[in-house]
Coordinates of N, CA, C and O in Angstrom, one line a residue:
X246 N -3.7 7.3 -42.4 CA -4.3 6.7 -43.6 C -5.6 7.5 -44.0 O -5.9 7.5 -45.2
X247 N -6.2 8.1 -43.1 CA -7.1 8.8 -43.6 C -7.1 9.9 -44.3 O -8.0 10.4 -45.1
X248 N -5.5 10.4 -43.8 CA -5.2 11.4 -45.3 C -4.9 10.8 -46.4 O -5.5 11.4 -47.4
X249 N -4.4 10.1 -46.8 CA -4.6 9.2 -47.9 C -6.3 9.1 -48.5 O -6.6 9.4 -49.7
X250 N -7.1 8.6 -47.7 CA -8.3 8.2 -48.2 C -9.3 9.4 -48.6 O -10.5 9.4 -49.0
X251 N -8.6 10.4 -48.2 CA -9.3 11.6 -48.5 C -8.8 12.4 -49.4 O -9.5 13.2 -49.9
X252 N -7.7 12.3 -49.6 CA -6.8 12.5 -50.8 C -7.3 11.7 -52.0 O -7.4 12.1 -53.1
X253 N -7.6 10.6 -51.7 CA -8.0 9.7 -53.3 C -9.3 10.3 -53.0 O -9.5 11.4 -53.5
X254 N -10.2 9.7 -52.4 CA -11.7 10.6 -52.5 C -11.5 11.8 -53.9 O -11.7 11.8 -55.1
X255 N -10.9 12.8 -53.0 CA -11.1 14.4 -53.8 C -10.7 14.5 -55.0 O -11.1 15.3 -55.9
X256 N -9.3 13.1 -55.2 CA -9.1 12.9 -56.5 C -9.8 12.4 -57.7 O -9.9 12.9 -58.8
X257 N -10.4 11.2 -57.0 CA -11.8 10.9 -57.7 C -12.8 11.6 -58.1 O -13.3 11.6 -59.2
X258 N -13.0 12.4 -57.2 CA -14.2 13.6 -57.3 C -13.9 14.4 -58.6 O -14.6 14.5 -59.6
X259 N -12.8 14.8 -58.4 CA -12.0 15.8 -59.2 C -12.5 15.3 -60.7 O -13.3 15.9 -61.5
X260 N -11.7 14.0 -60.9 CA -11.8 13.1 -62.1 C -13.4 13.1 -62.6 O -14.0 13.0 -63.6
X261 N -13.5 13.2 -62.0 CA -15.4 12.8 -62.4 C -15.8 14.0 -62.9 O -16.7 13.8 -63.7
X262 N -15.4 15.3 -62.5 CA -16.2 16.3 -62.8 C -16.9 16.7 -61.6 O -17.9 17.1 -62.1
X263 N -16.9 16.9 -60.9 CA -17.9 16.7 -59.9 C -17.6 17.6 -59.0 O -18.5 18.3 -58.5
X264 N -16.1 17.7 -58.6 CA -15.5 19.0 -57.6 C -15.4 20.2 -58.1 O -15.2 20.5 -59.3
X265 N -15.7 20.9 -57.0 CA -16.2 22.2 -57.2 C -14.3 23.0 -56.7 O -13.4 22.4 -56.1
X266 N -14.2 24.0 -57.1 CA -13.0 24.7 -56.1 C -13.4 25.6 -54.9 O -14.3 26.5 -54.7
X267 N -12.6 25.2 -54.5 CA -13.2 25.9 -52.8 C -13.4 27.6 -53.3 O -12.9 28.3 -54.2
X268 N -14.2 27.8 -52.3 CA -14.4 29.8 -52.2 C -13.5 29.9 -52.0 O -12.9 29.1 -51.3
X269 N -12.9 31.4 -52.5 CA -11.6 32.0 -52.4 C -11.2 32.1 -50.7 O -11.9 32.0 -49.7
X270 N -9.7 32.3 -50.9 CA -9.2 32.5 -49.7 C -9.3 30.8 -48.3 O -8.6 30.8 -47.3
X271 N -9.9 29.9 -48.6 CA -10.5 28.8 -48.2 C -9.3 27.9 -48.1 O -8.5 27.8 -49.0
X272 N -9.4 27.4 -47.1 CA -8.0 26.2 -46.5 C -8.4 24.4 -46.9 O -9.6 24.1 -46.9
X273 N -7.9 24.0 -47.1 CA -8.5 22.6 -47.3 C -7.1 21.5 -46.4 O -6.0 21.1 -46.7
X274 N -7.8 21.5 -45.2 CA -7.2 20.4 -44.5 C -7.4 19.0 -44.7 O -8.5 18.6 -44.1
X275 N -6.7 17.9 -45.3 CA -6.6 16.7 -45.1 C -6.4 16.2 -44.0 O -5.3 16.5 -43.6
X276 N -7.2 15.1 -42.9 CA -6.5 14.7 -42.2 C -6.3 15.8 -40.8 O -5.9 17.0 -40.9
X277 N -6.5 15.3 -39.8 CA -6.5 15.4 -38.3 C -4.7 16.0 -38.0 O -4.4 17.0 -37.4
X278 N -4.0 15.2 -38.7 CA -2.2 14.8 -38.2 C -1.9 13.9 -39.0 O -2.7 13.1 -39.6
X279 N -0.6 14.1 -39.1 CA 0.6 13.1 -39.9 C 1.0 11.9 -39.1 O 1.9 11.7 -38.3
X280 N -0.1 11.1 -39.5 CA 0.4 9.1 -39.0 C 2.3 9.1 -39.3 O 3.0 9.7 -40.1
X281 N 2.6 8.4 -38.1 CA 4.3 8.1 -38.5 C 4.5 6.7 -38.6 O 4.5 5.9 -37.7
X282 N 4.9 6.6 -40.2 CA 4.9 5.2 -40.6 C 6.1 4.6 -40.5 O 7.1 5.3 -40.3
X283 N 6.2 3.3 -40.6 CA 7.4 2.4 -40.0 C 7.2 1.7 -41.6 O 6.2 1.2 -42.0
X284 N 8.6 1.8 -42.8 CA 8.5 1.0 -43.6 C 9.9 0.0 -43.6 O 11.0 0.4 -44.1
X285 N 9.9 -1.2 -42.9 CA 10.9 -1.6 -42.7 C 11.7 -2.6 -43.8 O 11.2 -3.2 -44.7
X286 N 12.0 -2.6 -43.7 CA 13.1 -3.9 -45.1 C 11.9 -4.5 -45.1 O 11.1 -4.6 -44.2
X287 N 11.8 -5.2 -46.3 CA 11.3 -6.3 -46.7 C 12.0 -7.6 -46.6 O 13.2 -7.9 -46.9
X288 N 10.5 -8.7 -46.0 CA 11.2 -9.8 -45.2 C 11.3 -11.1 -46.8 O 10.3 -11.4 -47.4
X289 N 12.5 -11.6 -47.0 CA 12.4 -12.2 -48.2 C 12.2 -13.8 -48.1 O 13.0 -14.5 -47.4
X290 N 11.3 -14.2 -48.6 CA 10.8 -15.4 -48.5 C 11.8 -16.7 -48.5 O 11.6 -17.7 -47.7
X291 N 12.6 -16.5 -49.5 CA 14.0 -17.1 -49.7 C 15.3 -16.2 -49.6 O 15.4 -15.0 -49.6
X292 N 16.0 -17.0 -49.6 CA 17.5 -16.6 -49.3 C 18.4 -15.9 -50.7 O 19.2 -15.0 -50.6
X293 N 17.9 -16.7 -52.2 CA 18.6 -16.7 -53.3 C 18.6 -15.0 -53.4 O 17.9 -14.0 -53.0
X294 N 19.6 -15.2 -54.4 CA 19.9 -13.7 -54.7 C 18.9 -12.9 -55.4 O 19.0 -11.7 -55.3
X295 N 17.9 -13.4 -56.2 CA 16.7 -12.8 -57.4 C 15.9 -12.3 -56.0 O 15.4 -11.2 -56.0
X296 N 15.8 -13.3 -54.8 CA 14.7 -12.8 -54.0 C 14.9 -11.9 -53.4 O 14.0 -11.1 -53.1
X297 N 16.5 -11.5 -52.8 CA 17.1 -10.3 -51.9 C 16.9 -9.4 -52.8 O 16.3 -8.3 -52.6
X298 N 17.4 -9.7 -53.7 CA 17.4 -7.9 -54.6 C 16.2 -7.7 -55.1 O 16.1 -6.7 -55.7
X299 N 15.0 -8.7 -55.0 CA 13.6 -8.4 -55.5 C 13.0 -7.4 -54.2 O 12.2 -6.5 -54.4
X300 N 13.4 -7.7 -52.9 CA 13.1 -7.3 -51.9 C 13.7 -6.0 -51.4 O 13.1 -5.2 -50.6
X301 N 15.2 -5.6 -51.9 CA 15.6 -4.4 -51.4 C 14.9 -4.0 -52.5 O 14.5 -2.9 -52.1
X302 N 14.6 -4.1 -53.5 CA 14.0 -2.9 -55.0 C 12.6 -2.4 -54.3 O 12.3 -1.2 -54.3
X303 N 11.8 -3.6 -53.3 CA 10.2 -3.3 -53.3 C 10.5 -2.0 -52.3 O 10.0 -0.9 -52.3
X304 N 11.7 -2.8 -51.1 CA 11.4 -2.0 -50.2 C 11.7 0.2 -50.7 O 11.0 1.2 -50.4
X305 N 12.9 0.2 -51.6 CA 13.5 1.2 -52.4 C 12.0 2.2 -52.7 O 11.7 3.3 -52.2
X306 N 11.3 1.3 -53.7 CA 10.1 1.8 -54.5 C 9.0 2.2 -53.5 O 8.5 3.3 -53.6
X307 N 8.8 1.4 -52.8 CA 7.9 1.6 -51.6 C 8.3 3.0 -50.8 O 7.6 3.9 -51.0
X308 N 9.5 3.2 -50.0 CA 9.5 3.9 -49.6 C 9.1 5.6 -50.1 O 8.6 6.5 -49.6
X309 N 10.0 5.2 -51.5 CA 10.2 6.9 -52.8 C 9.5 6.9 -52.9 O 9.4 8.0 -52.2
X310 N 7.8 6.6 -53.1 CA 6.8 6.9 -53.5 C 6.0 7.7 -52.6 O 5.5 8.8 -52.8
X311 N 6.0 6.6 -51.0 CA 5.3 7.4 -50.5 C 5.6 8.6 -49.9 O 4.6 9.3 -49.6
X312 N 6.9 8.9 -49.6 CA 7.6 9.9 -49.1 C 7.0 11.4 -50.6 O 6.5 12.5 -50.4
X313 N 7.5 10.8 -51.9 CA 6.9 11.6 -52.9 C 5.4 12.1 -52.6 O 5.1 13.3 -52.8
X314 N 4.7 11.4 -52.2 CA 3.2 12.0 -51.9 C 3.5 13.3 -51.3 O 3.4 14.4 -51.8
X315 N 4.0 13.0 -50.0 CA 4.2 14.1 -49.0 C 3.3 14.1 -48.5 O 3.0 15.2 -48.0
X316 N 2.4 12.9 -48.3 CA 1.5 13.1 -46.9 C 1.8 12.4 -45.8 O 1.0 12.6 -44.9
X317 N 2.8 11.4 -45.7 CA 3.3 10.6 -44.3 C 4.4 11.2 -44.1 O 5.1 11.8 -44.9
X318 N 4.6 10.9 -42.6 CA 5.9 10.7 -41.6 C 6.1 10.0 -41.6 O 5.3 9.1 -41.5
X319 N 7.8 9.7 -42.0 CA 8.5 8.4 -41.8 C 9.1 8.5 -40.4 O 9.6 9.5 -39.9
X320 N 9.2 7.2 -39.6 CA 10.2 7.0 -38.6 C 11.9 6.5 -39.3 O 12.3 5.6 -40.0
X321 N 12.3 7.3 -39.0 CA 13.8 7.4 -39.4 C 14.3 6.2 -38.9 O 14.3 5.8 -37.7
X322 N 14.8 5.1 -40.5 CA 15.4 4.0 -40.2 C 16.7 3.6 -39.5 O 17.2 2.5 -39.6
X323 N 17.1 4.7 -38.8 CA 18.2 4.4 -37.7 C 17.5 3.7 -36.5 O 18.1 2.9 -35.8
X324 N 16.1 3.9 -36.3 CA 15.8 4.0 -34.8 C 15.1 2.1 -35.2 O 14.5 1.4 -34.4
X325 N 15.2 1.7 -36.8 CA 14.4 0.4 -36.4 C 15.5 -0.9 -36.1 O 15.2 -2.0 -36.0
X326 N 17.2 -0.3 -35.9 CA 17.8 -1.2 -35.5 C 18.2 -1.4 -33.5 O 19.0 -1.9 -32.7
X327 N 17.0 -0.8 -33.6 CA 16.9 -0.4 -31.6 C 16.2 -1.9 -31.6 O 16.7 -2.7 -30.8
X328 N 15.3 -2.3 -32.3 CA 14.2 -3.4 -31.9 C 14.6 -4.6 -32.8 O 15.1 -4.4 -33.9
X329 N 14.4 -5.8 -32.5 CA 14.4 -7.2 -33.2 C 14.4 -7.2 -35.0 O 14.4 -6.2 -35.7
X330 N 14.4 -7.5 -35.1 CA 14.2 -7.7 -36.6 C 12.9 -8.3 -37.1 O 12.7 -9.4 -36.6
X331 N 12.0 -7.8 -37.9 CA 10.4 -7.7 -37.9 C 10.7 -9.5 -38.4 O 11.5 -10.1 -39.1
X332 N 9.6 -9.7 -37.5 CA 8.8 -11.2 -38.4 C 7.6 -10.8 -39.0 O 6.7 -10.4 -38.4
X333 N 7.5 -11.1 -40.3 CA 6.4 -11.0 -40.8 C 4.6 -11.4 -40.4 O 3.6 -10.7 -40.4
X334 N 4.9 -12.5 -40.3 CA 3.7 -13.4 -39.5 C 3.3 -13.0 -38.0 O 2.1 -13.3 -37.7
X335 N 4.2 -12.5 -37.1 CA 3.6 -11.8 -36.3 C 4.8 -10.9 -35.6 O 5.7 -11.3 -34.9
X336 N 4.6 -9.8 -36.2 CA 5.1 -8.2 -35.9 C 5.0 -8.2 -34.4 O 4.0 -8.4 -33.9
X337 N 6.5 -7.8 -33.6 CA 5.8 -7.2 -32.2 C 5.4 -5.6 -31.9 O 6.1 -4.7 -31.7
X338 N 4.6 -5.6 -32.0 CA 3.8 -4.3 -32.4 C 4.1 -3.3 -30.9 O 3.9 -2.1 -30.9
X339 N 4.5 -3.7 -30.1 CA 5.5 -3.3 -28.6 C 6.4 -2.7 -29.1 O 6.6 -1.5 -29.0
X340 N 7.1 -3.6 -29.8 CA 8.9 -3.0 -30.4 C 8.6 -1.8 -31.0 O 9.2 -0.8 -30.7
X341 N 7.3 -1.9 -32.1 CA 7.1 -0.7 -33.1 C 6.7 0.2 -32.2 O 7.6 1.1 -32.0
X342 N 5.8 0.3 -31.8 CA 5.1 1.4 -30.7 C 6.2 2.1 -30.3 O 6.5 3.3 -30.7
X343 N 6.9 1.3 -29.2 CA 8.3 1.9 -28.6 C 8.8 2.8 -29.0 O 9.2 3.7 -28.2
X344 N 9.1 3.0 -30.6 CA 10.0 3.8 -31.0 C 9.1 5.2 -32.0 O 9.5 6.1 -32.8
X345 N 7.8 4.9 -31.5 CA 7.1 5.7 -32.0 C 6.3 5.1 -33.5 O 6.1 6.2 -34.0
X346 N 5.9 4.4 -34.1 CA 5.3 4.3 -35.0 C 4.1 3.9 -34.5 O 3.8 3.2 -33.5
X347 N 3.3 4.4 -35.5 CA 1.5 4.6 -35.2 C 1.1 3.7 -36.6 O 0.1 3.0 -36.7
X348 N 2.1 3.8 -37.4 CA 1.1 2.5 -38.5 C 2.9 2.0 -39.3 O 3.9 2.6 -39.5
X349 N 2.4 0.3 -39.5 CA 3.4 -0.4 -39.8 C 3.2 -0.9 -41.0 O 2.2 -1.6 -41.0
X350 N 4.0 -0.8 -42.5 CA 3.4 -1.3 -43.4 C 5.1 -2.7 -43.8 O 6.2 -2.3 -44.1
X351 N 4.6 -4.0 -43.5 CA 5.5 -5.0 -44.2 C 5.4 -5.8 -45.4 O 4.4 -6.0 -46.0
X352 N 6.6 -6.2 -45.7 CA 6.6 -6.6 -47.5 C 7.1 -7.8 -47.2 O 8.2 -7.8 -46.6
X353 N 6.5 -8.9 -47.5 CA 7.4 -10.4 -47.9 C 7.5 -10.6 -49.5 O 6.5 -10.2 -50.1
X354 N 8.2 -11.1 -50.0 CA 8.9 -11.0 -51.2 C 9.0 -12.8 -51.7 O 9.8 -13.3 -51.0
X355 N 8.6 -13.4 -52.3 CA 9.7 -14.7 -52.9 C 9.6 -14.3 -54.5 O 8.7 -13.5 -55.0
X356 N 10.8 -14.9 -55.3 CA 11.1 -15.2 -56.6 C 11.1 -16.9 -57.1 O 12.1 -17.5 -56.7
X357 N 10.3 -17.3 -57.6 CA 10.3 -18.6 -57.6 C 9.8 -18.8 -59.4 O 9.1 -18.0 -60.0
X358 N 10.3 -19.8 -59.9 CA 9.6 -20.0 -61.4 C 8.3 -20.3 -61.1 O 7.7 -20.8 -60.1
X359 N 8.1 -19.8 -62.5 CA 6.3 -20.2 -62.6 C 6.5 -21.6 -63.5 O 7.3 -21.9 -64.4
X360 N 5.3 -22.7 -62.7 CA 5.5 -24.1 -62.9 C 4.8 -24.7 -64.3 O 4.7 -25.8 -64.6
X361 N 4.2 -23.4 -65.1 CA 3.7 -23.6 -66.3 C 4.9 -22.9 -67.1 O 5.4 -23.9 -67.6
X362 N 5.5 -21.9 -67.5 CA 6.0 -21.2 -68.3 C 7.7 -21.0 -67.7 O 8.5 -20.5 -68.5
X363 N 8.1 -21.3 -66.3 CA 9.2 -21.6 -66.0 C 10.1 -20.0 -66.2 O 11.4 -19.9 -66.1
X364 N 9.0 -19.0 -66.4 CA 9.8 -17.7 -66.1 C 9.6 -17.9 -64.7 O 9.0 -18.7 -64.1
X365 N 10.7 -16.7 -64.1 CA 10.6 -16.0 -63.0 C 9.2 -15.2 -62.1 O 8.8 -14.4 -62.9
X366 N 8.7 -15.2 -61.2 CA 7.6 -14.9 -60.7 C 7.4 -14.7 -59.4 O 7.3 -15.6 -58.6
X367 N 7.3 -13.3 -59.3 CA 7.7 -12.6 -58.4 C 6.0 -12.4 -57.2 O 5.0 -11.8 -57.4
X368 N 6.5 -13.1 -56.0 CA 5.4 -13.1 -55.1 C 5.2 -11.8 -54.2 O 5.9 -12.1 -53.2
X369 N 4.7 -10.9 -54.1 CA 4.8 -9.6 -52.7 C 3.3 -10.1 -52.0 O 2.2 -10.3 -52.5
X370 N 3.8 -10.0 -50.8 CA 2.6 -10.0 -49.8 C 3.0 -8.7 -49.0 O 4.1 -8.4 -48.7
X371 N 1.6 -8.0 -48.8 CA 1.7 -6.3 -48.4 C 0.7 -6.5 -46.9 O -0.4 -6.9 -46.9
X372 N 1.4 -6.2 -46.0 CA 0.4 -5.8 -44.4 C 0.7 -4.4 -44.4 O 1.6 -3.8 -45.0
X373 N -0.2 -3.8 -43.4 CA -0.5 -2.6 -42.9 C -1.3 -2.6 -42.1 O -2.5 -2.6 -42.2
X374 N -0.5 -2.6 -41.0 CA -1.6 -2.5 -39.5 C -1.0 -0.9 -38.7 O 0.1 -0.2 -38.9
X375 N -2.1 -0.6 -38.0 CA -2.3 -0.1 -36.9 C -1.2 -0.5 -35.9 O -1.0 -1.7 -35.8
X376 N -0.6 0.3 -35.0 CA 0.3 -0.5 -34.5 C 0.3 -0.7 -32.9 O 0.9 -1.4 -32.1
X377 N -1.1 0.6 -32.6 CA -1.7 0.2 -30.9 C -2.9 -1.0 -31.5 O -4.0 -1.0 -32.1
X378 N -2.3 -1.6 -31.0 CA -3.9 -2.9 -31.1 C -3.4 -4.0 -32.4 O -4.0 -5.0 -32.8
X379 N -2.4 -3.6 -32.8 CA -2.2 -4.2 -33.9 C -3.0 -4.9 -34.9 O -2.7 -6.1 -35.3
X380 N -4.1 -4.0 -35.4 CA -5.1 -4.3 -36.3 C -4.6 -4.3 -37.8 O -3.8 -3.4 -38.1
X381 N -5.0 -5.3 -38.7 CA -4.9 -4.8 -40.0 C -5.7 -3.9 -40.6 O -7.0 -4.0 -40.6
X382 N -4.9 -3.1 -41.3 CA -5.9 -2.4 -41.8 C -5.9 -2.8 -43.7 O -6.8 -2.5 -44.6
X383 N -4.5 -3.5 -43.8 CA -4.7 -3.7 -45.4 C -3.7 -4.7 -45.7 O -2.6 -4.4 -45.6
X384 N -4.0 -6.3 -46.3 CA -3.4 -7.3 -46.6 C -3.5 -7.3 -47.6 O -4.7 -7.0 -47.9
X385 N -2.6 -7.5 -48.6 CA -2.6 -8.1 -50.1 C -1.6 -8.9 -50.7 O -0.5 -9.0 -50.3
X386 N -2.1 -9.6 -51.6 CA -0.4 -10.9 -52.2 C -0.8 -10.9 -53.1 O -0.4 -11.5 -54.1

């Protein structure tokens, strides 16, 4: 994650005016090492069909993106049918470890109408923990 956060930093910087370009010849390393992330299906809050296919699209998008960056390792989703099937609410962060992942990011999903306007309305809750110590490092819904 820290290549990430150093990656937007410089991007910011950039944007602002403010970055300079390195002296010729000059290396610019992001980041220590390549964290190996675990992006596993998204856990869908309901069963109905708007919510499954809301949940394979996040998990789809999620993954293309960050793989597009090209600054993470993915753990190859053959190896996450070795372990349980993730519960959202509490990850066994054992299972993950086991198979090598160092950071775990999960998706819960519902599609439910909205109780004013009775469209469709789509819920994502985003974790991202650490996966020795199982800290979060980023919640959002």
């Amino acid at each position: 994650m820290a290549a990430l956060g150093c990656g937007l930093a410089l991007g910011l910087l950039a944007a602002s005016g403010r970055a300079q370009a390195p002296p010729e010849g000059a290396t610019i390393v992001i980041g220590g090492g390549t964290q190996r992330f675990a992006v596993p299906e998204c856990v869908p809050k309901g069963r109905d069909e708007a919510t499954l296919k809301a949940c394979r699209t996040i998990t789809d998008v999620l993954r293309n993106d960050l793989r597009f960056e090209g600054l993470f390792q993915f753990m190859p989703e053959s190896l996450f049918s070795a372990i349980p099937p993730l519960n959202f609410d509490t990850p066994s962060f054992e299972d993950w470890r086991g198979i090598g992942t160092q950071i775990l990011v999960t998706n819960r999903v519902e599609v439910a109408p909205d109780p004013q306007t009775k469209k469709a309305q789509i819920t994502l809750e985003t974790k991202v923990y650490f996966a020795e110590g199982g800290k979060t490092m980023l919640a959002k819904r």
